[in-house]
JSON list of C-alpha atoms and ligand atoms in Angstrom, two decimals:
[
{"chain": "A", "resi": 1, "resn": "UNK", "atom": "CA", "xyz": [0.00, 0.00, 0.00]},
{"chain": "A", "resi": 2, "resn": "UNK", "atom": "CA", "xyz": [2.73, 2.50, 0.94]},
{"chain": "A", "resi": 3, "resn": "UNK", "atom": "CA", "xyz": [4.56, 1.64, -2.27]},
{"chain": "A", "resi": 4, "resn": "UNK", "atom": "CA", "xyz": [1.48, 2.18, -4.45]},
{"chain": "A", "resi": 5, "resn": "UNK", "atom": "CA", "xyz": [0.67, 5.46, -2.72]},
{"chain": "A", "resi": 6, "resn": "UNK", "atom": "CA", "xyz": [4.20, 6.79, -3.18]},
{"chain": "A", "resi": 7, "resn": "UNK", "atom": "CA", "xyz": [4.37, 5.70, -6.81]},
{"chain": "A", "resi": 8, "resn": "UNK", "atom": "CA", "xyz": [1.01, 7.24, -7.70]},
{"chain": "A", "resi": 9, "resn": "UNK", "atom": "CA", "xyz": [1.76, 10.56, -6.02]},
{"chain": "A", "resi": 10, "resn": "UNK", "atom": "CA", "xyz": [5.28, 10.84, -7.45]},
{"chain": "A", "resi": 11, "resn": "UNK", "atom": "CA", "xyz": [3.82, 10.14, -10.89]},
{"chain": "A", "resi": 12, "resn": "UNK", "atom": "CA", "xyz": [1.31, 12.94, -10.41]},
{"chain": "A", "resi": 13, "resn": "UNK", "atom": "CA", "xyz": [4.02, 15.32, -9.17]},
{"chain": "A", "resi": 14, "resn": "UNK", "atom": "CA", "xyz": [5.99, 14.91, -12.39]},
{"chain": "A", "resi": 15, "resn": "UNK", "atom": "CA", "xyz": [3.53, 17.40, -13.90]},
{"chain": "A", "resi": 16, "resn": "UNK", "atom": "CA", "xyz": [4.70, 19.99, -11.38]},
{"chain": "A", "resi": 17, "resn": "UNK", "atom": "CA", "xyz": [2.38, 22.58, -9.87]},
{"chain": "A", "resi": 18, "resn": "UNK", "atom": "CA", "xyz": [0.01, 24.80, -11.83]},
{"chain": "A", "resi": 19, "resn": "UNK", "atom": "CA", "xyz": [2.97, 26.96, -12.85]},
{"chain": "A", "resi": 20, "resn": "UNK", "atom": "CA", "xyz": [4.88, 23.91, -14.10]},
{"chain": "A", "resi": 21, "resn": "UNK", "atom": "CA", "xyz": [7.45, 24.31, -11.35]},
{"chain": "A", "resi": 22, "resn": "UNK", "atom": "CA", "xyz": [9.00, 21.16, -9.86]},
{"chain": "A", "resi": 23, "resn": "UNK", "atom": "CA", "xyz": [7.40, 19.97, -6.64]},
{"chain": "A", "resi": 24, "resn": "UNK", "atom": "CA", "xyz": [9.19, 18.35, -3.69]},
{"chain": "A", "resi": 25, "resn": "UNK", "atom": "CA", "xyz": [7.34, 15.65, -1.77]},
{"chain": "A", "resi": 26, "resn": "UNK", "atom": "CA", "xyz": [8.18, 15.52, 1.94]},
{"chain": "A", "resi": 27, "resn": "UNK", "atom": "CA", "xyz": [6.85, 12.41, 3.67]},
{"chain": "A", "resi": 28, "resn": "UNK", "atom": "CA", "xyz": [5.50, 13.41, 7.10]},
{"chain": "A", "resi": 29, "resn": "UNK", "atom": "CA", "xyz": [6.70, 10.53, 9.24]},
{"chain": "A", "resi": 30, "resn": "UNK", "atom": "CA", "xyz": [5.42, 11.25, 12.76]},
{"chain": "A", "resi": 31, "resn": "UNK", "atom": "CA", "xyz": [4.41, 8.01, 14.54]},
{"chain": "A", "resi": 32, "resn": "UNK", "atom": "CA", "xyz": [5.62, 5.89, 11.58]},
{"chain": "A", "resi": 33, "resn": "UNK", "atom": "CA", "xyz": [8.14, 3.13, 12.17]},
{"chain": "A", "resi": 34, "resn": "UNK", "atom": "CA", "xyz": [11.54, 3.00, 10.47]},
{"chain": "A", "resi": 35, "resn": "UNK", "atom": "CA", "xyz": [10.25, 0.00, 8.49]},
{"chain": "A", "resi": 36, "resn": "UNK", "atom": "CA", "xyz": [7.34, 2.00, 7.09]},
{"chain": "A", "resi": 37, "resn": "UNK", "atom": "CA", "xyz": [9.60, 4.97, 6.35]},
{"chain": "A", "resi": 38, "resn": "UNK", "atom": "CA", "xyz": [12.15, 2.77, 4.57]},
{"chain": "A", "resi": 39, "resn": "UNK", "atom": "CA", "xyz": [9.41, 1.28, 2.40]},
{"chain": "A", "resi": 40, "resn": "UNK", "atom": "CA", "xyz": [8.49, 4.81, 1.32]},
{"chain": "A", "resi": 41, "resn": "UNK", "atom": "CA", "xyz": [12.15, 5.64, 0.63]},
{"chain": "A", "resi": 42, "resn": "UNK", "atom": "CA", "xyz": [12.65, 2.49, -1.43]},
{"chain": "A", "resi": 43, "resn": "UNK", "atom": "CA", "xyz": [9.56, 3.44, -3.42]},
{"chain": "A", "resi": 44, "resn": "UNK", "atom": "CA", "xyz": [11.10, 6.81, -4.30]},
{"chain": "A", "resi": 45, "resn": "UNK", "atom": "CA", "xyz": [10.64, 9.24, -1.41]},
{"chain": "A", "resi": 46, "resn": "UNK", "atom": "CA", "xyz": [13.77, 11.37, -1.03]},
{"chain": "A", "resi": 47, "resn": "UNK", "atom": "CA", "xyz": [12.69, 13.80, 1.69]},
{"chain": "A", "resi": 48, "resn": "UNK", "atom": "CA", "xyz": [11.13, 13.04, 5.06]},
{"chain": "A", "resi": 49, "resn": "UNK", "atom": "CA", "xyz": [9.91, 15.36, 7.81]},
{"chain": "A", "resi": 50, "resn": "UNK", "atom": "CA", "xyz": [9.62, 14.68, 11.53]},
{"chain": "A", "resi": 51, "resn": "UNK", "atom": "CA", "xyz": [7.59, 16.67, 14.06]},
{"chain": "A", "resi": 52, "resn": "UNK", "atom": "CA", "xyz": [9.36, 15.74, 17.26]},
{"chain": "A", "resi": 53, "resn": "UNK", "atom": "CA", "xyz": [13.04, 15.91, 18.09]},
{"chain": "A", "resi": 54, "resn": "UNK", "atom": "CA", "xyz": [12.76, 12.68, 20.09]},
{"chain": "A", "resi": 55, "resn": "UNK", "atom": "CA", "xyz": [11.46, 10.76, 17.07]},
{"chain": "A", "resi": 56, "resn": "UNK", "atom": "CA", "xyz": [13.96, 12.46, 14.78]},
{"chain": "A", "resi": 57, "resn": "UNK", "atom": "CA", "xyz": [16.81, 11.16, 16.94]},
{"chain": "A", "resi": 58, "resn": "UNK", "atom": "CA", "xyz": [15.41, 7.70, 17.68]},
{"chain": "A", "resi": 59, "resn": "UNK", "atom": "CA", "xyz": [14.95, 6.88, 14.00]},
{"chain": "A", "resi": 60, "resn": "UNK", "atom": "CA", "xyz": [18.27, 8.30, 12.81]},
{"chain": "A", "resi": 61, "resn": "UNK", "atom": "CA", "xyz": [20.20, 5.04, 12.83]},
{"chain": "A", "resi": 62, "resn": "UNK", "atom": "CA", "xyz": [17.53, 2.88, 11.29]},
{"chain": "A", "resi": 63, "resn": "UNK", "atom": "CA", "xyz": [16.36, 4.80, 8.24]},
{"chain": "A", "resi": 64, "resn": "UNK", "atom": "CA", "xyz": [17.86, 4.70, 4.77]},
{"chain": "A", "resi": 65, "resn": "UNK", "atom": "CA", "xyz": [19.69, 7.66, 3.33]},
{"chain": "A", "resi": 66, "resn": "UNK", "atom": "CA", "xyz": [17.39, 10.62, 2.61]},
{"chain": "A", "resi": 67, "resn": "UNK", "atom": "CA", "xyz": [17.06, 14.36, 3.20]},
{"chain": "A", "resi": 68, "resn": "UNK", "atom": "CA", "xyz": [15.66, 15.02, 6.65]},
{"chain": "A", "resi": 69, "resn": "UNK", "atom": "CA", "xyz": [13.39, 17.98, 7.33]},
{"chain": "A", "resi": 70, "resn": "UNK", "atom": "CA", "xyz": [11.98, 19.16, 10.62]},
{"chain": "A", "resi": 71, "resn": "UNK", "atom": "CA", "xyz": [8.35, 20.26, 10.41]},
{"chain": "A", "resi": 72, "resn": "UNK", "atom": "CA", "xyz": [7.08, 20.41, 14.02]},
{"chain": "A", "resi": 73, "resn": "UNK", "atom": "CA", "xyz": [7.15, 23.00, 16.75]},
{"chain": "A", "resi": 74, "resn": "UNK", "atom": "CA", "xyz": [10.74, 23.37, 17.95]},
{"chain": "A", "resi": 75, "resn": "UNK", "atom": "CA", "xyz": [11.69, 24.24, 21.53]},
{"chain": "A", "resi": 76, "resn": "UNK", "atom": "CA", "xyz": [14.82, 26.37, 21.78]},
{"chain": "A", "resi": 77, "resn": "UNK", "atom": "CA", "xyz": [16.45, 23.94, 24.23]},
{"chain": "A", "resi": 78, "resn": "UNK", "atom": "CA", "xyz": [16.23, 21.16, 21.60]},
{"chain": "A", "resi": 79, "resn": "UNK", "atom": "CA", "xyz": [17.88, 23.06, 18.73]},
{"chain": "A", "resi": 80, "resn": "UNK", "atom": "CA", "xyz": [21.23, 21.51, 19.56]},
{"chain": "A", "resi": 81, "resn": "UNK", "atom": "CA", "xyz": [19.99, 18.04, 18.62]},
{"chain": "A", "resi": 82, "resn": "UNK", "atom": "CA", "xyz": [19.02, 19.13, 15.12]},
{"chain": "A", "resi": 83, "resn": "UNK", "atom": "CA", "xyz": [21.88, 21.47, 14.21]},
{"chain": "A", "resi": 84, "resn": "UNK", "atom": "CA", "xyz": [23.66, 20.26, 11.11]},
{"chain": "A", "resi": 85, "resn": "UNK", "atom": "CA", "xyz": [21.35, 17.26, 10.77]},
{"chain": "A", "resi": 86, "resn": "UNK", "atom": "CA", "xyz": [18.42, 18.77, 8.90]},
{"chain": "A", "resi": 87, "resn": "UNK", "atom": "CA", "xyz": [18.31, 19.99, 5.33]},
{"chain": "A", "resi": 88, "resn": "UNK", "atom": "CA", "xyz": [15.44, 22.35, 6.16]},
{"chain": "A", "resi": 89, "resn": "UNK", "atom": "CA", "xyz": [13.53, 23.44, 9.26]},
{"chain": "A", "resi": 90, "resn": "UNK", "atom": "CA", "xyz": [10.00, 24.40, 8.14]},
{"chain": "A", "resi": 91, "resn": "UNK", "atom": "CA", "xyz": [8.78, 25.69, 11.47]},
{"chain": "A", "resi": 92, "resn": "UNK", "atom": "CA", "xyz": [10.65, 28.88, 12.30]},
{"chain": "A", "resi": 93, "resn": "UNK", "atom": "CA", "xyz": [7.62, 30.44, 13.94]},
{"chain": "A", "resi": 94, "resn": "UNK", "atom": "CA", "xyz": [8.82, 33.08, 16.40]},
{"chain": "A", "resi": 95, "resn": "UNK", "atom": "CA", "xyz": [11.64, 35.58, 16.96]},
{"chain": "A", "resi": 96, "resn": "UNK", "atom": "CA", "xyz": [13.15, 33.97, 20.09]},
{"chain": "A", "resi": 97, "resn": "UNK", "atom": "CA", "xyz": [13.58, 30.72, 18.17]},
{"chain": "A", "resi": 98, "resn": "UNK", "atom": "CA", "xyz": [15.20, 32.62, 15.29]},
{"chain": "A", "resi": 99, "resn": "UNK", "atom": "CA", "xyz": [17.63, 34.33, 17.70]},
{"chain": "A", "resi": 100, "resn": "UNK", "atom": "CA", "xyz": [18.63, 31.04, 19.30]},
{"chain": "A", "resi": 101, "resn": "UNK", "atom": "CA", "xyz": [18.90, 29.16, 16.02]},
{"chain": "A", "resi": 102, "resn": "UNK", "atom": "CA", "xyz": [21.00, 31.96, 14.57]},
{"chain": "A", "resi": 103, "resn": "UNK", "atom": "CA", "xyz": [23.46, 32.17, 17.44]},
{"chain": "A", "resi": 104, "resn": "UNK", "atom": "CA", "xyz": [23.87, 28.38, 17.80]},
{"chain": "A", "resi": 105, "resn": "UNK", "atom": "CA", "xyz": [24.38, 28.06, 14.04]},
{"chain": "A", "resi": 106, "resn": "UNK", "atom": "CA", "xyz": [27.03, 30.77, 14.03]},
{"chain": "A", "resi": 107, "resn": "UNK", "atom": "CA", "xyz": [28.81, 29.21, 16.97]},
{"chain": "A", "resi": 108, "resn": "UNK", "atom": "CA", "xyz": [28.88, 25.85, 15.14]},
{"chain": "A", "resi": 109, "resn": "UNK", "atom": "CA", "xyz": [30.02, 27.46, 11.90]},
{"chain": "A", "resi": 110, "resn": "UNK", "atom": "CA", "xyz": [26.79, 26.46, 10.16]},
{"chain": "A", "resi": 111, "resn": "UNK", "atom": "CA", "xyz": [24.28, 28.15, 7.92]},
{"chain": "A", "resi": 112, "resn": "UNK", "atom": "CA", "xyz": [20.86, 26.70, 8.79]},
{"chain": "A", "resi": 113, "resn": "UNK", "atom": "CA", "xyz": [18.23, 26.56, 6.07]},
{"chain": "A", "resi": 114, "resn": "UNK", "atom": "CA", "xyz": [14.78, 27.51, 7.34]},
{"chain": "A", "resi": 115, "resn": "UNK", "atom": "CA", "xyz": [11.26, 28.37, 6.24]},
{"chain": "A", "resi": 116, "resn": "UNK", "atom": "CA", "xyz": [9.23, 30.98, 8.08]},
{"chain": "A", "resi": 117, "resn": "UNK", "atom": "CA", "xyz": [5.99, 29.47, 9.33]},
{"chain": "A", "resi": 118, "resn": "UNK", "atom": "CA", "xyz": [2.95, 31.59, 8.65]},
{"chain": "A", "resi": 119, "resn": "UNK", "atom": "CA", "xyz": [-0.15, 31.31, 10.81]},
{"chain": "A", "resi": 120, "resn": "UNK", "atom": "CA", "xyz": [-3.31, 31.38, 8.72]},
{"chain": "A", "resi": 121, "resn": "UNK", "atom": "CA", "xyz": [-5.65, 31.82, 11.62]},
{"chain": "A", "resi": 122, "resn": "UNK", "atom": "CA", "xyz": [-5.59, 28.62, 13.65]},
{"chain": "A", "resi": 123, "resn": "UNK", "atom": "CA", "xyz": [-4.97, 30.08, 17.08]},
{"chain": "A", "resi": 124, "resn": "UNK", "atom": "CA", "xyz": [-3.63, 26.79, 18.46]},
{"chain": "A", "resi": 125, "resn": "UNK", "atom": "CA", "xyz": [-0.71, 26.94, 16.04]},
{"chain": "A", "resi": 126, "resn": "UNK", "atom": "CA", "xyz": [2.41, 29.08, 16.04]},
{"chain": "A", "resi": 127, "resn": "UNK", "atom": "CA", "xyz": [3.72, 31.21, 13.25]},
{"chain": "A", "resi": 128, "resn": "UNK", "atom": "CA", "xyz": [3.86, 34.75, 12.00]},
{"chain": "A", "resi": 129, "resn": "UNK", "atom": "CA", "xyz": [0.47, 36.19, 11.09]},
{"chain": "A", "resi": 130, "resn": "UNK", "atom": "CA", "xyz": [0.24, 36.63, 7.32]},
{"chain": "A", "resi": 131, "resn": "UNK", "atom": "CA", "xyz": [0.20, 40.47, 7.43]},
{"chain": "A", "resi": 132, "resn": "UNK", "atom": "CA", "xyz": [3.45, 40.41, 9.46]},
{"chain": "A", "resi": 133, "resn": "UNK", "atom": "CA", "xyz": [5.27, 37.66, 7.60]},
{"chain": "A", "resi": 134, "resn": "UNK", "atom": "CA", "xyz": [6.98, 39.82, 5.00]},
{"chain": "A", "resi": 135, "resn": "UNK", "atom": "CA", "xyz": [8.34, 42.15, 7.66]},
{"chain": "A", "resi": 136, "resn": "UNK", "atom": "CA", "xyz": [9.55, 39.14, 9.66]},
{"chain": "A", "resi": 137, "resn": "UNK", "atom": "CA", "xyz": [11.33, 37.89, 6.53]},
{"chain": "A", "resi": 138, "resn": "UNK", "atom": "CA", "xyz": [13.03, 41.28, 6.00]},
{"chain": "A", "resi": 139, "resn": "UNK", "atom": "CA", "xyz": [14.13, 41.34, 9.63]},
{"chain": "A", "resi": 140, "resn": "UNK", "atom": "CA", "xyz": [15.33, 37.75, 9.89]},
{"chain": "A", "resi": 141, "resn": "UNK", "atom": "CA", "xyz": [17.16, 37.62, 6.58]},
{"chain": "A", "resi": 142, "resn": "UNK", "atom": "CA", "xyz": [19.81, 39.80, 8.23]},
{"chain": "A", "resi": 143, "resn": "UNK", "atom": "CA", "xyz": [20.76, 36.88, 10.48]},
{"chain": "A", "resi": 144, "resn": "UNK", "atom": "CA", "xyz": [24.07, 35.46, 9.35]},
{"chain": "A", "resi": 145, "resn": "UNK", "atom": "CA", "xyz": [23.45, 31.98, 10.72]},
{"chain": "A", "resi": 146, "resn": "UNK", "atom": "CA", "xyz": [20.12, 31.52, 8.95]},
{"chain": "A", "resi": 147, "resn": "UNK", "atom": "CA", "xyz": [19.23, 31.22, 5.31]},
{"chain": "A", "resi": 148, "resn": "UNK", "atom": "CA", "xyz": [15.55, 31.79, 4.70]},
{"chain": "A", "resi": 149, "resn": "UNK", "atom": "CA", "xyz": [14.46, 29.54, 1.84]},
{"chain": "A", "resi": 150, "resn": "UNK", "atom": "CA", "xyz": [10.76, 30.37, 1.84]},
{"chain": "A", "resi": 151, "resn": "UNK", "atom": "CA", "xyz": [7.56, 29.88, 3.79]},
{"chain": "A", "resi": 152, "resn": "UNK", "atom": "CA", "xyz": [5.48, 27.11, 5.34]},
{"chain": "A", "resi": 153, "resn": "UNK", "atom": "CA", "xyz": [1.79, 27.20, 6.12]},
{"chain": "A", "resi": 154, "resn": "UNK", "atom": "CA", "xyz": [-1.08, 24.93, 7.04]},
{"chain": "A", "resi": 155, "resn": "UNK", "atom": "CA", "xyz": [-4.46, 25.76, 5.59]},
{"chain": "A", "resi": 156, "resn": "UNK", "atom": "CA", "xyz": [-7.30, 25.67, 8.13]},
{"chain": "A", "resi": 157, "resn": "UNK", "atom": "CA", "xyz": [-9.65, 22.69, 8.25]},
{"chain": "A", "resi": 158, "resn": "UNK", "atom": "CA", "xyz": [-12.55, 23.99, 6.22]},
{"chain": "A", "resi": 159, "resn": "UNK", "atom": "CA", "xyz": [-14.90, 23.04, 3.39]},
{"chain": "A", "resi": 160, "resn": "UNK", "atom": "CA", "xyz": [-14.96, 26.65, 2.23]},
{"chain": "A", "resi": 161, "resn": "UNK", "atom": "CA", "xyz": [-13.01, 26.19, -0.99]},
{"chain": "A", "resi": 162, "resn": "UNK", "atom": "CA", "xyz": [-12.93, 29.87, -2.01]},
{"chain": "A", "resi": 163, "resn": "UNK", "atom": "CA", "xyz": [-11.51, 30.73, 1.43]},
{"chain": "A", "resi": 164, "resn": "UNK", "atom": "CA", "xyz": [-8.79, 28.08, 1.10]},
{"chain": "A", "resi": 165, "resn": "UNK", "atom": "CA", "xyz": [-7.95, 29.21, -2.42]},
{"chain": "A", "resi": 166, "resn": "UNK", "atom": "CA", "xyz": [-7.70, 32.81, -1.30]},
{"chain": "A", "resi": 167, "resn": "UNK", "atom": "CA", "xyz": [-5.35, 31.92, 1.57]},
{"chain": "A", "resi": 168, "resn": "UNK", "atom": "CA", "xyz": [-3.19, 29.79, -0.72]},
{"chain": "A", "resi": 169, "resn": "UNK", "atom": "CA", "xyz": [-3.02, 32.64, -3.27]},
{"chain": "A", "resi": 170, "resn": "UNK", "atom": "CA", "xyz": [-2.00, 35.07, -0.54]},
{"chain": "A", "resi": 171, "resn": "UNK", "atom": "CA", "xyz": [0.76, 32.70, 0.55]},
{"chain": "A", "resi": 172, "resn": "UNK", "atom": "CA", "xyz": [2.00, 32.50, -3.02]},
{"chain": "A", "resi": 173, "resn": "UNK", "atom": "CA", "xyz": [1.96, 36.30, -3.28]},
{"chain": "A", "resi": 174, "resn": "UNK", "atom": "CA", "xyz": [4.07, 36.48, -0.11]},
{"chain": "A", "resi": 175, "resn": "UNK", "atom": "CA", "xyz": [6.48, 33.92, -1.57]},
{"chain": "A", "resi": 176, "resn": "UNK", "atom": "CA", "xyz": [6.76, 35.87, -4.84]},
{"chain": "A", "resi": 177, "resn": "UNK", "atom": "CA", "xyz": [7.33, 39.16, -3.04]},
{"chain": "A", "resi": 178, "resn": "UNK", "atom": "CA", "xyz": [10.14, 37.63, -0.96]},
{"chain": "A", "resi": 179, "resn": "UNK", "atom": "CA", "xyz": [11.61, 35.89, -4.02]},
{"chain": "A", "resi": 180, "resn": "UNK", "atom": "CA", "xyz": [11.85, 39.32, -5.64]},
{"chain": "A", "resi": 181, "resn": "UNK", "atom": "CA", "xyz": [14.13, 40.38, -2.78]},
{"chain": "A", "resi": 182, "resn": "UNK", "atom": "CA", "xyz": [16.25, 37.27, -2.29]},
{"chain": "A", "resi": 183, "resn": "UNK", "atom": "CA", "xyz": [17.57, 34.54, -4.55]},
{"chain": "A", "resi": 184, "resn": "UNK", "atom": "CA", "xyz": [17.55, 32.16, -1.58]},
{"chain": "A", "resi": 185, "resn": "UNK", "atom": "CA", "xyz": [13.77, 31.96, -1.66]},
{"chain": "A", "resi": 186, "resn": "UNK", "atom": "CA", "xyz": [12.85, 28.64, -3.29]},
{"chain": "A", "resi": 187, "resn": "UNK", "atom": "CA", "xyz": [10.14, 26.81, -1.33]},
{"chain": "A", "resi": 188, "resn": "UNK", "atom": "CA", "xyz": [6.50, 27.31, -0.54]},
{"chain": "A", "resi": 189, "resn": "UNK", "atom": "CA", "xyz": [5.73, 24.36, 1.75]},
{"chain": "A", "resi": 190, "resn": "UNK", "atom": "CA", "xyz": [1.95, 24.11, 1.80]},
{"chain": "A", "resi": 191, "resn": "UNK", "atom": "CA", "xyz": [-0.29, 21.11, 1.32]},
{"chain": "A", "resi": 192, "resn": "UNK", "atom": "CA", "xyz": [-1.14, 18.06, 3.43]},
{"chain": "A", "resi": 193, "resn": "UNK", "atom": "CA", "xyz": [-3.09, 14.90, 2.63]},
{"chain": "A", "resi": 194, "resn": "UNK", "atom": "CA", "xyz": [-6.48, 16.62, 2.51]},
{"chain": "A", "resi": 195, "resn": "UNK", "atom": "CA", "xyz": [-5.56, 19.72, 0.53]},
{"chain": "A", "resi": 196, "resn": "UNK", "atom": "CA", "xyz": [-2.35, 19.15, -1.46]},
{"chain": "A", "resi": 197, "resn": "UNK", "atom": "CA", "xyz": [-4.02, 19.25, -4.86]},
{"chain": "A", "resi": 198, "resn": "UNK", "atom": "CA", "xyz": [-5.62, 22.61, -4.12]},
{"chain": "A", "resi": 199, "resn": "UNK", "atom": "CA", "xyz": [-2.25, 23.88, -2.86]},
{"chain": "A", "resi": 200, "resn": "UNK", "atom": "CA", "xyz": [-0.45, 22.80, -6.05]},
{"chain": "A", "resi": 201, "resn": "UNK", "atom": "CA", "xyz": [-3.13, 24.53, -8.10]},
{"chain": "A", "resi": 202, "resn": "UNK", "atom": "CA", "xyz": [-2.36, 27.70, -6.15]},
{"chain": "A", "resi": 203, "resn": "UNK", "atom": "CA", "xyz": [1.41, 27.76, -6.32]},
{"chain": "A", "resi": 204, "resn": "UNK", "atom": "CA", "xyz": [2.85, 25.53, -3.59]},
{"chain": "A", "resi": 205, "resn": "UNK", "atom": "CA", "xyz": [6.02, 23.72, -4.67]},
{"chain": "A", "resi": 206, "resn": "UNK", "atom": "CA", "xyz": [6.61, 21.56, -1.59]},
{"chain": "A", "resi": 207, "resn": "UNK", "atom": "CA", "xyz": [3.98, 19.34, 0.04]},
{"chain": "A", "resi": 208, "resn": "UNK", "atom": "CA", "xyz": [4.06, 17.39, 3.29]},
{"chain": "A", "resi": 209, "resn": "UNK", "atom": "CA", "xyz": [2.05, 14.19, 3.19]},
{"chain": "A", "resi": 210, "resn": "UNK", "atom": "CA", "xyz": [1.46, 11.70, 5.98]},
{"chain": "A", "resi": 211, "resn": "UNK", "atom": "CA", "xyz": [-1.75, 9.71, 5.76]},
{"chain": "A", "resi": 212, "resn": "UNK", "atom": "CA", "xyz": [-1.93, 9.91, 1.95]},
{"chain": "A", "resi": 213, "resn": "UNK", "atom": "CA", "xyz": [1.29, 7.88, 1.88]},
{"chain": "A", "resi": 214, "resn": "UNK", "atom": "CA", "xyz": [1.19, 5.74, 5.01]},
{"chain": "A", "resi": 215, "resn": "UNK", "atom": "CA", "xyz": [-2.54, 5.41, 5.72]},
{"chain": "A", "resi": 216, "resn": "UNK", "atom": "CA", "xyz": [-4.46, 6.84, 8.66]},
{"chain": "A", "resi": 217, "resn": "UNK", "atom": "CA", "xyz": [-2.54, 7.40, 11.90]},
{"chain": "A", "resi": 218, "resn": "UNK", "atom": "CA", "xyz": [-3.51, 5.23, 14.86]},
{"chain": "B", "resi": 1, "resn": "PLP", "atom": "C1", "xyz": [1.31, 15.51, 10.25]},
{"chain": "B", "resi": 1, "resn": "PLP", "atom": "C2", "xyz": [1.74, 16.68, 9.47]},
{"chain": "B", "resi": 1, "resn": "PLP", "atom": "C3", "xyz": [1.60, 16.73, 8.09]},
{"chain": "B", "resi": 1, "resn": "PLP", "atom": "C4", "xyz": [0.93, 15.63, 7.28]},
{"chain": "B", "resi": 1, "resn": "PLP", "atom": "O1", "xyz": [-0.38, 15.45, 7.69]},
{"chain": "B", "resi": 1, "resn": "PLP", "atom": "P1", "xyz": [-1.37, 14.47, 6.87]},
{"chain": "B", "resi": 1, "resn": "PLP", "atom": "O2", "xyz": [-2.70, 15.06, 7.05]},
{"chain": "B", "resi": 1, "resn": "PLP", "atom": "O3", "xyz": [-1.23, 13.13, 7.52]},
{"chain": "B", "resi": 1, "resn": "PLP", "atom": "O4", "xyz": [-0.90, 14.45, 5.48]},
{"chain": "B", "resi": 1, "resn": "PLP", "atom": "C5", "xyz": [2.07, 17.85, 7.42]},
{"chain": "B", "resi": 1, "resn": "PLP", "atom": "N1", "xyz": [2.64, 18.87, 8.06]},
{"chain": "B", "resi": 1, "resn": "PLP", "atom": "C6", "xyz": [2.80, 18.86, 9.39]},
{"chain": "B", "resi": 1, "resn": "PLP", "atom": "C7", "xyz": [3.46, 20.03, 10.04]},
{"chain": "B", "resi": 1, "resn": "PLP", "atom": "C8", "xyz": [2.35, 17.78, 10.13]},
{"chain": "B", "resi": 1, "resn": "PLP", "atom": "O5", "xyz": [2.48, 17.79, 11.46]}
]
């Protein structure tokens, strides 16, 4: 099942997004075993994303070679476990985290690739509110230990398709505005199992899929 899911989605992604840009699939692997993750990697997944530092570390020795992303809320006291081990942290969601990530990266002689997380209205989640996100980007791109590669967002759970399309379009506009200022901007990480097709229609170029690849979580 995992193999068929991965194959079908990778086949679909060959078309790119609505702008014909290449799309990166990140398998969201929270709660999944190394065996399940390795099946996805053998089937063609090249990028995986964990939500929790504990799981990120526990699985490190047992998964096949791949690019490892971090997509969950990150506590500042856990940064040290991820430094130098992730290709991209999607969840830079607040200034104190940016300060800490910047100074630890500089001390380690590293440039850490990050996405700024944008909060589209779900109060339980972190992130910069959309109207503030561009200013946050301008401020944080001065940090020498960070390289801002784009933005991450989660659309709200809603059946209101025009609302979701409007939010996705506004995220793409933010991405384009930032890309006009910095050649580092490359990724708009937006789209989960329930809404990835809508997100690709509206300009996302990186999607994070869990249940669409691995089945429902227990
Ligand atoms: C779990 C998770 C996903 C994937 O969710 P699915 O609905 O299972 O596809 C994507 N992004 C983040 C940040 C997640 O925590």
